[in-house]
Amino acid sequence: MNTHDLAAFVAVVDTGSIVAAAKQLHLTQPGISRRIQSLETQLGVELLDRLSKPLKPSAAGQEVYGRGRQILSSVADLLASTQPEAEVSGDLRLGVPPFLAEQALTDPIDALRRDFPRLTPRVIAGWSPDLVRMVINNTLDAAAILTPDNVNPPDSLAMHFLGRELPLIVAAQDVELPHTSLTLQQVTRFPWVLNQDGCGLRSTIRRASDAAHLPFDIAVETSDAELQLSLVARGMGIGLVTPGSYARSASRDKLRVLSVPEFQSGINTWLVHARTPGRLAKPIAHFRTCFTSALKRQ
């Protein structure tokens, strides 16, 4: 099997088009098409759903894509091992939850681009369970994830604990409350303005409510933290956010943090990646160091 054919197929899946793959690999469009047809002939299956826009892999193509990325990564690691002083190049595929995107996409990415100039960071945002699956399936090289207390990442991955925070329950300044210190039961009488299901923050309050057999009423679901806080400030419900999101919010003066002594569930930040990251070990470690510093500054 020709690894150049495999690289062409992976590039088409990554970019969603033959035109973009040709540009990425500095080839002609017919050249990309020939390489994919050659690979399909060798494997005896169609690898692409050519009717989809953008191009997507077929069921067989999805399997080939995952294994193909592993093969190409192993080849790159082998070449790098014979040239230990060679500069790391190619893509570094990172995943981050929406609440951590600002910390991940500022100083840490700038540091990667500065210190590994031939490496191209490619970042996607998603909920932690999805990001974990993508790391396991080798569609991401590393991911920052959030988990509630007592929930760790899968043992099959290398995991680095980056810190723990207590999320804040917030309400509008003018909302009428029975006491300055509230019980969880009193809090859950209000509807919530939260992220969609799959968010680590949401799971902390959902677990606490379920454990106490309390209602869990959602008024608004949105992944935008600032929009959540704006809606809370306008009386749509109460919210649950990280201290950093609250501190940076333009709606902060219209909000109040609620004291709920019963709710002490923390949210933990991790960086996960394959146990043997190969040639990407140094840039992943560098990203982890810079990202940890960014978290401490928030």
Tab-separated table of C-alpha atoms in Angstrom:
chain	number	residue	atom	x	y	z
A	1	MET	CA	0.000	0.000	0.000
A	2	ASN	CA	1.289	3.436	-0.962
A	3	THR	CA	1.235	5.837	1.989
A	4	HIS	CA	0.885	8.737	-0.466
A	5	ASP	CA	-2.503	7.326	-1.509
A	6	LEU	CA	-3.476	7.045	2.153
A	7	ALA	CA	-2.345	10.628	2.845
A	8	ALA	CA	-4.500	11.892	-0.043
A	9	PHE	CA	-7.586	10.140	1.314
A	10	VAL	CA	-6.981	11.436	4.852
A	11	ALA	CA	-6.533	14.967	3.506
A	12	VAL	CA	-9.844	14.794	1.623
A	13	VAL	CA	-11.689	13.651	4.757
A	14	ASP	CA	-9.979	16.324	6.869
A	15	THR	CA	-10.759	19.164	4.462
A	16	GLY	CA	-14.058	17.912	3.034
A	17	SER	CA	-13.072	18.451	-0.593
A	18	ILE	CA	-10.641	17.333	-3.265
A	19	VAL	CA	-9.850	20.974	-4.082
A	20	ALA	CA	-8.752	21.745	-0.517
A	21	ALA	CA	-6.853	18.449	-0.210
A	22	ALA	CA	-4.963	19.210	-3.433
A	23	LYS	CA	-4.000	22.620	-2.096
A	24	GLN	CA	-2.908	21.159	1.253
A	25	LEU	CA	-0.711	18.480	-0.367
A	26	HIS	CA	0.492	20.715	-3.234
A	27	LEU	CA	-0.955	18.366	-5.859
A	28	THR	CA	-3.413	18.718	-8.725
A	29	GLN	CA	-7.039	17.744	-8.255
A	30	PRO	CA	-6.745	14.877	-10.785
A	31	GLY	CA	-3.687	13.698	-8.859
A	32	ILE	CA	-5.690	13.507	-5.617
A	33	SER	CA	-8.517	11.669	-7.399
A	34	ARG	CA	-6.116	9.115	-8.885
A	35	ARG	CA	-4.556	8.406	-5.501
A	36	ILE	CA	-7.935	7.830	-3.872
A	37	GLN	CA	-9.052	5.586	-6.754
A	38	SER	CA	-5.815	3.616	-6.400
A	39	LEU	CA	-6.456	3.137	-2.679
A	40	GLU	CA	-10.066	2.071	-3.327
A	41	THR	CA	-8.845	-0.457	-5.903
A	42	GLN	CA	-6.318	-1.919	-3.461
A	43	LEU	CA	-8.889	-2.202	-0.664
A	44	GLY	CA	-11.826	-3.225	-2.845
A	45	VAL	CA	-14.255	-0.718	-1.278
A	46	GLU	CA	-15.556	2.779	-1.942
A	47	LEU	CA	-14.065	5.137	0.607
A	48	LEU	CA	-16.055	8.309	-0.065
A	49	ASP	CA	-19.711	9.250	-0.284
A	50	ARG	CA	-19.285	11.309	-3.431
A	51	LEU	CA	-22.843	12.677	-3.269
A	52	SER	CA	-22.301	14.431	0.047
A	53	LYS	CA	-21.243	18.067	0.296
A	54	PRO	CA	-18.732	18.403	1.847
A	55	LEU	CA	-17.256	15.015	0.982
A	56	LYS	CA	-17.636	12.478	3.774
A	57	PRO	CA	-16.180	8.997	4.195
A	58	SER	CA	-18.360	5.964	3.632
A	59	ALA	CA	-18.811	3.476	6.478
A	60	ALA	CA	-15.749	1.577	5.272
A	61	GLY	CA	-13.958	4.860	4.650
A	62	GLN	CA	-14.479	5.944	8.268
A	63	GLU	CA	-12.661	2.814	9.446
A	64	VAL	CA	-9.885	3.325	6.913
A	65	TYR	CA	-9.587	6.974	7.930
A	66	GLY	CA	-9.027	6.154	11.611
A	67	ARG	CA	-6.515	3.399	10.907
A	68	GLY	CA	-4.917	5.431	8.140
A	69	ARG	CA	-4.224	8.323	10.481
A	70	GLN	CA	-2.549	5.915	12.881
A	71	ILE	CA	-0.383	4.527	10.060
A	72	LEU	CA	0.638	7.981	8.840
A	73	SER	CA	1.398	9.074	12.388
A	74	SER	CA	3.547	5.966	12.925
A	75	VAL	CA	5.436	6.638	9.705
A	76	ALA	CA	6.051	10.240	10.781
A	77	ASP	CA	7.245	9.029	14.195
A	78	LEU	CA	9.607	6.547	12.533
A	79	LEU	CA	11.097	9.244	10.325
A	80	ALA	CA	11.406	11.601	13.285
A	81	SER	CA	13.198	8.944	15.358
A	82	THR	CA	15.998	8.789	12.789
A	83	GLN	CA	16.358	12.586	12.876
A	84	PRO	CA	16.097	13.508	16.575
A	85	GLU	CA	17.040	17.128	15.935
A	86	ALA	CA	14.496	17.582	13.164
A	87	GLU	CA	11.810	20.186	13.754
A	88	VAL	CA	8.298	18.840	14.445
A	89	SER	CA	5.978	19.552	11.531
A	90	GLY	CA	2.469	18.717	10.360
A	91	ASP	CA	-0.807	19.133	12.246
A	92	LEU	CA	-1.531	19.126	15.969
A	93	ARG	CA	-5.258	18.440	16.377
A	94	LEU	CA	-6.587	19.796	19.655
A	95	GLY	CA	-10.049	19.782	21.210
A	96	VAL	CA	-11.386	22.120	23.908
A	97	PRO	CA	-14.773	22.629	25.594
A	98	PRO	CA	-16.451	25.994	24.873
A	99	PHE	CA	-15.844	27.277	28.420
A	100	LEU	CA	-12.079	26.769	28.003
A	101	ALA	CA	-11.751	27.999	24.428
A	102	GLU	CA	-10.550	31.496	25.355
A	103	GLN	CA	-7.782	30.199	27.631
A	104	ALA	CA	-6.709	27.574	25.079
A	105	LEU	CA	-6.818	29.756	21.970
A	106	THR	CA	-4.811	32.743	23.189
A	107	ASP	CA	-1.400	32.364	24.837
A	108	PRO	CA	-1.053	28.549	24.524
A	109	ILE	CA	-1.692	28.566	20.770
A	110	ASP	CA	0.575	31.581	20.300
A	111	ALA	CA	3.317	29.721	22.191
A	112	LEU	CA	2.905	26.643	19.994
A	113	ARG	CA	3.120	28.684	16.817
A	114	ARG	CA	6.166	30.539	18.106
A	115	ASP	CA	8.115	27.545	19.414
A	116	PHE	CA	7.044	25.006	16.779
A	117	PRO	CA	6.799	27.140	13.626
A	118	ARG	CA	6.421	24.160	11.272
A	119	LEU	CA	3.536	22.736	13.302
A	120	THR	CA	-0.037	23.762	12.462
A	121	PRO	CA	-2.460	23.747	15.425
A	122	ARG	CA	-5.988	22.784	14.400
A	123	VAL	CA	-8.546	23.325	17.164
A	124	ILE	CA	-12.173	22.291	17.467
A	125	ALA	CA	-14.621	23.010	20.285
A	126	GLY	CA	-16.893	20.318	21.682
A	127	TRP	CA	-18.287	18.737	24.819
A	128	SER	CA	-15.902	16.627	26.843
A	129	PRO	CA	-17.453	13.167	26.148
A	130	ASP	CA	-17.238	13.817	22.400
A	131	LEU	CA	-13.649	15.050	22.670
A	132	VAL	CA	-12.621	11.959	24.637
A	133	ARG	CA	-14.096	9.705	21.931
A	134	MET	CA	-12.236	11.651	19.253
A	135	VAL	CA	-8.917	11.190	21.066
A	136	ILE	CA	-9.612	7.464	21.460
A	137	ASN	CA	-10.519	7.224	17.757
A	138	ASN	CA	-7.378	9.169	16.798
A	139	THR	CA	-9.254	12.038	15.183
A	140	LEU	CA	-7.726	14.341	17.818
A	141	ASP	CA	-4.166	14.273	19.142
A	142	ALA	CA	-5.046	15.807	22.509
A	143	ALA	CA	-8.006	17.427	24.240
A	144	ALA	CA	-8.706	19.566	27.275
A	145	ILE	CA	-11.773	18.189	29.036
A	146	LEU	CA	-13.920	18.916	32.075
A	147	THR	CA	-15.210	16.223	34.437
A	148	PRO	CA	-17.201	16.372	37.687
A	149	ASP	CA	-15.604	15.238	40.935
A	150	ASN	CA	-15.100	11.468	41.152
A	151	VAL	CA	-15.175	11.083	37.360
A	152	ASN	CA	-11.803	10.475	35.707
A	153	PRO	CA	-10.904	10.167	32.029
A	154	PRO	CA	-10.620	6.641	30.559
A	155	ASP	CA	-7.600	4.630	31.689
A	156	SER	CA	-6.747	3.912	28.061
A	157	LEU	CA	-5.553	7.519	27.667
A	158	ALA	CA	-2.692	9.452	29.197
A	159	MET	CA	-4.274	12.009	31.523
A	160	HIS	CA	-2.858	15.127	33.170
A	161	PHE	CA	-4.793	16.847	35.934
A	162	LEU	CA	-4.644	20.622	35.397
A	163	GLY	CA	-6.828	21.963	38.195
A	164	ARG	CA	-10.147	22.021	40.025
A	165	GLU	CA	-12.710	24.809	40.365
A	166	LEU	CA	-15.978	25.254	42.206
A	167	PRO	CA	-18.553	26.527	39.697
A	168	LEU	CA	-20.694	29.487	40.686
A	169	ILE	CA	-24.478	29.523	40.839
A	170	VAL	CA	-25.612	32.977	39.717
A	171	ALA	CA	-28.907	34.874	39.534
A	172	ALA	CA	-30.083	38.338	38.535
A	173	GLN	CA	-29.414	41.071	41.120
A	174	ASP	CA	-33.126	41.823	41.493
A	175	VAL	CA	-34.369	38.241	41.851
A	176	GLU	CA	-36.300	37.706	45.078
A	177	LEU	CA	-34.650	35.125	47.357
A	178	PRO	CA	-35.850	33.852	50.746
A	179	HIS	CA	-32.392	33.976	52.398
A	180	THR	CA	-28.808	34.976	51.691
A	181	SER	CA	-27.783	31.329	52.105
A	182	LEU	CA	-29.941	28.878	50.173
A	183	THR	CA	-30.547	25.161	50.194
A	184	LEU	CA	-30.280	23.161	46.990
A	185	GLN	CA	-34.019	22.594	47.166
A	186	GLN	CA	-34.655	26.358	47.227
A	187	VAL	CA	-32.328	26.880	44.266
A	188	THR	CA	-33.920	24.187	42.108
A	189	ARG	CA	-37.275	25.960	42.294
A	190	PHE	CA	-35.845	28.277	39.635
A	191	PRO	CA	-35.348	27.179	36.012
A	192	TRP	CA	-31.779	26.888	34.731
A	193	VAL	CA	-29.926	28.619	31.894
A	194	LEU	CA	-27.235	26.096	30.995
A	195	ASN	CA	-25.172	24.418	28.319
A	196	GLN	CA	-26.576	21.516	26.354
A	197	ASP	CA	-26.359	17.994	27.718
A	198	GLY	CA	-22.801	16.654	27.609
A	199	CYS	CA	-21.270	19.664	29.350
A	200	GLY	CA	-19.216	18.862	32.468
A	201	LEU	CA	-20.572	21.915	34.294
A	202	ARG	CA	-24.170	20.930	33.663
A	203	SER	CA	-23.491	17.387	34.843
A	204	THR	CA	-22.326	18.635	38.271
A	205	ILE	CA	-25.643	20.288	39.127
A	206	ARG	CA	-27.648	17.545	37.413
A	207	ARG	CA	-25.926	14.901	39.558
A	208	ALA	CA	-26.518	16.919	42.731
A	209	SER	CA	-30.215	17.455	41.880
A	210	ASP	CA	-30.772	13.811	40.990
A	211	ALA	CA	-29.048	12.621	44.166
A	212	ALA	CA	-31.391	14.790	46.246
A	213	HIS	CA	-34.435	13.802	44.118
A	214	LEU	CA	-34.998	17.443	43.161
A	215	PRO	CA	-36.450	18.839	39.920
A	216	PHE	CA	-34.133	19.918	37.120
A	217	ASP	CA	-35.984	22.430	34.951
A	218	ILE	CA	-34.195	23.926	31.949
A	219	ALA	CA	-35.349	27.332	30.681
A	220	VAL	CA	-32.650	27.910	28.044
A	221	GLU	CA	-29.867	25.791	26.563
A	222	THR	CA	-26.985	27.600	24.861
A	223	SER	CA	-23.245	26.958	24.641
A	224	ASP	CA	-22.337	30.659	24.759
A	225	ALA	CA	-21.313	31.517	28.334
A	226	GLU	CA	-21.758	35.261	27.877
A	227	LEU	CA	-25.234	34.765	26.410
A	228	GLN	CA	-26.117	32.542	29.359
A	229	LEU	CA	-25.100	35.233	31.829
A	230	SER	CA	-26.951	37.912	29.868
A	231	LEU	CA	-30.128	35.808	29.967
A	232	VAL	CA	-29.702	35.169	33.693
A	233	ALA	CA	-29.233	38.915	34.282
A	234	ARG	CA	-32.541	39.506	32.448
A	235	GLY	CA	-34.370	37.069	34.733
A	236	MET	CA	-34.690	34.038	32.467
A	237	GLY	CA	-33.445	31.720	35.216
A	238	ILE	CA	-30.341	30.943	37.237
A	239	GLY	CA	-27.013	29.884	35.807
A	240	LEU	CA	-23.926	27.814	36.571
A	241	VAL	CA	-20.595	29.139	35.294
A	242	THR	CA	-16.878	28.977	35.947
A	243	PRO	CA	-15.349	31.762	38.081
A	244	GLY	CA	-13.408	32.929	35.027
A	245	SER	CA	-16.516	33.303	32.872
A	246	TYR	CA	-18.222	35.248	35.636
A	247	ALA	CA	-15.226	37.541	36.192
A	248	ARG	CA	-15.005	38.394	32.471
A	249	SER	CA	-18.736	38.852	31.888
A	250	ALA	CA	-20.117	42.174	30.714
A	251	SER	CA	-23.258	41.327	32.732
A	252	ARG	CA	-21.403	40.846	35.994
A	253	ASP	CA	-22.776	44.020	37.634
A	254	LYS	CA	-26.316	42.757	37.044
A	255	LEU	CA	-25.662	39.374	38.643
A	256	ARG	CA	-25.234	37.976	42.127
A	257	VAL	CA	-23.467	34.801	43.231
A	258	LEU	CA	-25.717	32.579	45.328
A	259	SER	CA	-24.461	30.896	48.474
A	260	VAL	CA	-25.508	27.233	48.382
A	261	PRO	CA	-23.444	25.384	51.029
A	262	GLU	CA	-24.894	22.007	49.976
A	263	PHE	CA	-23.448	22.351	46.492
A	264	GLN	CA	-19.693	21.781	46.677
A	265	SER	CA	-19.282	19.705	43.525
A	266	GLY	CA	-16.109	20.693	41.739
A	267	ILE	CA	-15.249	20.631	38.058
A	268	ASN	CA	-11.860	19.197	37.104
A	269	THR	CA	-9.792	20.126	34.071
A	270	TRP	CA	-7.641	17.496	32.359
A	271	LEU	CA	-5.513	17.187	29.255
A	272	VAL	CA	-5.808	13.770	27.639
A	273	HIS	CA	-3.924	12.203	24.740
A	274	ALA	CA	-2.751	8.825	23.481
A	275	ARG	CA	-0.337	7.026	25.795
A	276	THR	CA	2.341	7.134	23.101
A	277	PRO	CA	2.048	10.527	21.358
A	278	GLY	CA	5.273	9.945	19.408
A	279	ARG	CA	6.703	12.977	17.616
A	280	LEU	CA	3.938	15.166	19.102
A	281	ALA	CA	5.035	14.520	22.694
A	282	LYS	CA	7.011	17.767	22.999
A	283	PRO	CA	4.377	20.119	21.507
A	284	ILE	CA	1.617	18.465	23.563
A	285	ALA	CA	3.675	18.879	26.743
A	286	HIS	CA	4.398	22.499	25.772
A	287	PHE	CA	0.698	23.175	25.199
A	288	ARG	CA	-0.114	21.590	28.569
A	289	THR	CA	2.360	23.833	30.401
A	290	CYS	CA	1.093	27.012	28.714
A	291	PHE	CA	-2.536	26.021	29.120
A	292	THR	CA	-2.062	25.310	32.841
A	293	SER	CA	-0.526	28.768	33.259
A	294	ALA	CA	-3.452	30.348	31.414
A	295	LEU	CA	-5.924	28.567	33.700
A	296	LYS	CA	-4.141	29.833	36.805
A	297	ARG	CA	-4.285	33.430	35.541
A	298	GLN	CA	-8.029	33.480	34.849
